[in-house]
GROMACS .gro file of C-alpha atoms in nm:
model
   70
    1MET     CA    1   0.019  -1.038  -1.992
    2THR     CA    2  -0.115  -0.686  -2.038
    3ALA     CA    3  -0.471  -0.810  -1.997
    4LEU     CA    4  -0.377  -0.967  -1.663
    5LEU     CA    5  -0.208  -0.646  -1.543
    6ARG     CA    6  -0.506  -0.440  -1.656
    7TYR     CA    7  -0.744  -0.675  -1.472
    8GLN     CA    8  -0.542  -0.675  -1.149
    9SER     CA    9  -0.490  -0.298  -1.146
   10GLY     CA   10  -0.860  -0.245  -1.218
   11LEU     CA   11  -0.952  -0.462  -0.919
   12LEU     CA   12  -0.715  -0.269  -0.694
   13LEU     CA   13  -0.829   0.076  -0.803
   14ARG     CA   14  -1.200  -0.005  -0.779
   15SER     CA   15  -1.169  -0.157  -0.432
   16GLN     CA   16  -1.024   0.162  -0.275
   17ARG     CA   17  -0.868  -0.051  -0.001
   18TRP     CA   18  -0.532   0.099  -0.094
   19LEU     CA   19  -0.627   0.450   0.015
   20ALA     CA   20  -0.574   0.414   0.392
   21PRO     CA   21  -0.225   0.258   0.376
   22LEU     CA   22  -0.119   0.505   0.108
   23LEU     CA   23  -0.223   0.801   0.322
   24LEU     CA   24  -0.051   0.651   0.626
   25TYR     CA   25   0.262   0.592   0.415
   26ALA     CA   26   0.265   0.957   0.304
   27ALA     CA   27   0.204   1.080   0.659
   28VAL     CA   28   0.491   0.872   0.801
   29LEU     CA   29   0.724   1.005   0.533
   30ALA     CA   30   0.615   1.364   0.596
   31VAL     CA   31   0.659   1.335   0.973
   32GLY     CA   32   0.975   1.124   0.963
   33VAL     CA   33   1.188   1.350   0.747
   34ARG     CA   34   1.214   1.697   0.904
   35ALA     CA   35   1.440   1.988   0.826
   36GLY     CA   36   1.721   2.044   1.073
   37GLU     CA   37   1.748   1.685   1.197
   38PRO     CA   38   2.030   1.448   1.112
   39VAL     CA   39   1.945   1.260   0.796
   40LEU     CA   40   2.038   0.917   0.934
   41GLY     CA   41   1.810   0.953   1.235
   42ALA     CA   42   1.517   1.064   1.022
   43LEU     CA   43   1.570   0.784   0.774
   44GLY     CA   44   1.597   0.527   1.053
   45PHE     CA   45   1.268   0.637   1.204
   46SER     CA   46   1.098   0.641   0.866
   47ALA     CA   47   1.228   0.298   0.772
   48ALA     CA   48   1.115   0.143   1.100
   49ALA     CA   49   0.768   0.293   1.068
   50LEU     CA   50   0.727   0.216   0.699
   51VAL     CA   51   0.793  -0.158   0.722
   52PRO     CA   52   0.447  -0.244   0.866
   53VAL     CA   53   0.277   0.009   0.638
   54THR     CA   54   0.446  -0.144   0.334
   55ALA     CA   55   0.346  -0.493   0.449
   56TRP     CA   56  -0.014  -0.370   0.477
   57CYS     CA   57   0.002  -0.234   0.121
   58VAL     CA   58   0.145  -0.560  -0.012
   59ARG     CA   59  -0.123  -0.764   0.164
   60ILE     CA   60  -0.394  -0.551   0.008
   61CYS     CA   61  -0.242  -0.591  -0.338
   62VAL     CA   62  -0.207  -0.968  -0.303
   63THR     CA   63  -0.550  -1.041  -0.152
   64ARG     CA   64  -0.769  -0.806  -0.352
   65GLU     CA   65  -0.964  -1.075  -0.538
   66THR     CA   66  -1.216  -1.241  -0.310
   67ALA     CA   67  -1.262  -1.614  -0.323
   68ARG     CA   68  -1.598  -1.733  -0.448
   69ARG     CA   69  -1.765  -2.022  -0.279
   70PRO     CA   70  -1.945  -2.274  -0.501
   0.00000   0.00000   0.00000
């Protein structure tokens, strides 16, 4: 099991496809939660914006190994 996790994480880290959604995720969190605003409003905005970003991250993690054609 550890060999499989090491292989999958190695594929993900070498591909660098995770960098764009991770930066977007951090930017949405930084913009969404501001000082002086009601917490519920900030969290609602952040949650609505982070759903597609999280889906993008999951898609990258799931489809990182390319299919080889015989």
